[in-house]
Steps between C-alpha positions, in 0.01 A plus 500: 500500500300759696223481249473123558490569878234768451284262294545227761394730790205644303384148414532395865317816616203466255482122529482503883259794497272326249502178700414691825226688314332184375550316834350787703208551259408129498527444875308815597238440235428150631489616863278801419253296296467241776436771759243685290301213366225537769465872414492425129222241563309774681541722194374211279185494710440865414591468133541152351758618246740602780631146552864391556571462125377855442736632774798304368452658156371850582651577839820308585711586189457872589545430875830326419623814309422710811666247729817492284520877488465523875776250579725559194777682686504230768513224239795672340670539836463130601596386146821703505590378846440137395698483179778734619547296820531182290759672282692610815484153653633347177782764502387620164508866620853460631608362159339794317655764728840321479493516125537880518141624532429751770192452718339795325556322168358187637188690611441648153262220376304525830447869425390447140265214588343682791452809279333285237258346751441841664407660166256222422354529852469878462303459171279230648430698820399817318305359201442120508418444871208741504335297213560176694355665812180593321447131420610381839296752701177410323506165681728544792225612739339152463815346644481714820343407829148623560602828673755611234274387220221723635735801487558456129166360374258576778290797609638791696470877538711689244583858428679700230641847471445619143666833551586730795131600509314185384430184690305172458387273786327165473378332814510149354682425174546149353831500315426186295149603390587869484175594672441688821242660727502839672673704228593862587685755278598835656660808350647793704618849405847634581378607849410134575123580487290238340330619183360180356394157624371199315359197680368166367360190657711276283756526214661261260774528230393472136824382320351543156440873542763551773255668726350460850123436494345661810153385604242693709721807530466837677718800408543826688665821377579757765504855383714788636211623715465150652180429315471152356388366171378139513459242224415133500434211265513127448815468288797716433819420306825659610857473382773590737786443254617165644387144540427371852836330512668830462265700726515240783845354449637215721864420567512272191416771250858639478628146423279491184646810338814538294736756641387785263138422598593478868675842489189657341278338760711623791512851356121501445437378856737773634310767306177373652652541844536129579780465751467118541732406221789329670400148393511608135824699553657186654403309191657770274830513682534124555483439125842663465660422836459122464692470170775707655505247782588226247839669428566579865422151617707345227813672628408429863467130417828505306685664786357247753557183302806546282739378766524145629373481859488241769151356467501551127182534306275443799622804700479721198145400427405542863637857497337565166158378599517699826588822316231431239240461773607831651492676162148377408366556854637854499318587174167368633544669847591830337192486279288492809700781660456714189129425470465621857671822392791456734750509212496635147432230239818587305721455807314186612536322164864598459603457865608128470724592206640796693586278795640211300705718262776595752510143631536364146767760418700422812492127448581527132800729552625281786472183281669676203798598715558155644 
């Protein structure tokens, strides 16, 4: 009998979750496309191939994957509240418990199903989502307003720390064209005394040879006796071991890397002395903390909705949506706190789970003992 009940609950769980997933994706997609049509039309003016059809094929499928991953735990939470509340209102839960099953036994299919979804989410977060982000981020800047679009595709001063003694500065670097003006490379000794400097009027990235091409350059080598050796020329090719996207990373770069690649990138940046890594560390920790949230929120939803209440389904959904809003908002707020270096990324990305765990445990134990 219990196997039949387990199958029934799992079917309800996955069916409701699948319906919510399709509903959310469809509604949000339609709304987002309508909002972004004027910006997509602006992109079409720049490049005719960047029309709405192109975005629907090459941008939105990958954008949907990112959206689903972001709200997966909340979708699970609301789905469990919805179908469990209906079971409670139809006295199905009372009948199951009355047949001899404990509440813990009744919760068993919830555990197995949430673990199944969490494991899929964990795999997607660490390995599939970065691939989708690469596709999404190629076009996403075109859907931003003018100010945010300029941050991603426009021209701005950039700098890079190659090691603890080597630095690159570019006064004006265009991220889309990978070309800049006012290029400076400096190298220091262990006493923080500059021993070499290379300047160029302009520089651009040659993707075929994976080198920077420096035009109208001047180099200066400073000897121990403070004498200088000067050199100049019209063209000089230099390789600094990384492409411009790696040397001058933006906040989206970490999203494009699988977890093994992200770990190597973070370690490399630490070795170089880069202390501004919290955005990438947030990405790393969130990839694991969010799947864990699926299990946690499943049991929180079960505890809240498995007993018939005055107000029925409506009150349960109201509570669920309110808690879902708090949960999502806390993640986004803590990202900002972490990026401002007011909290460690690990604590920031696990803090919602840390707070919700005792609440879930208390409500579950109380419900099991009723």
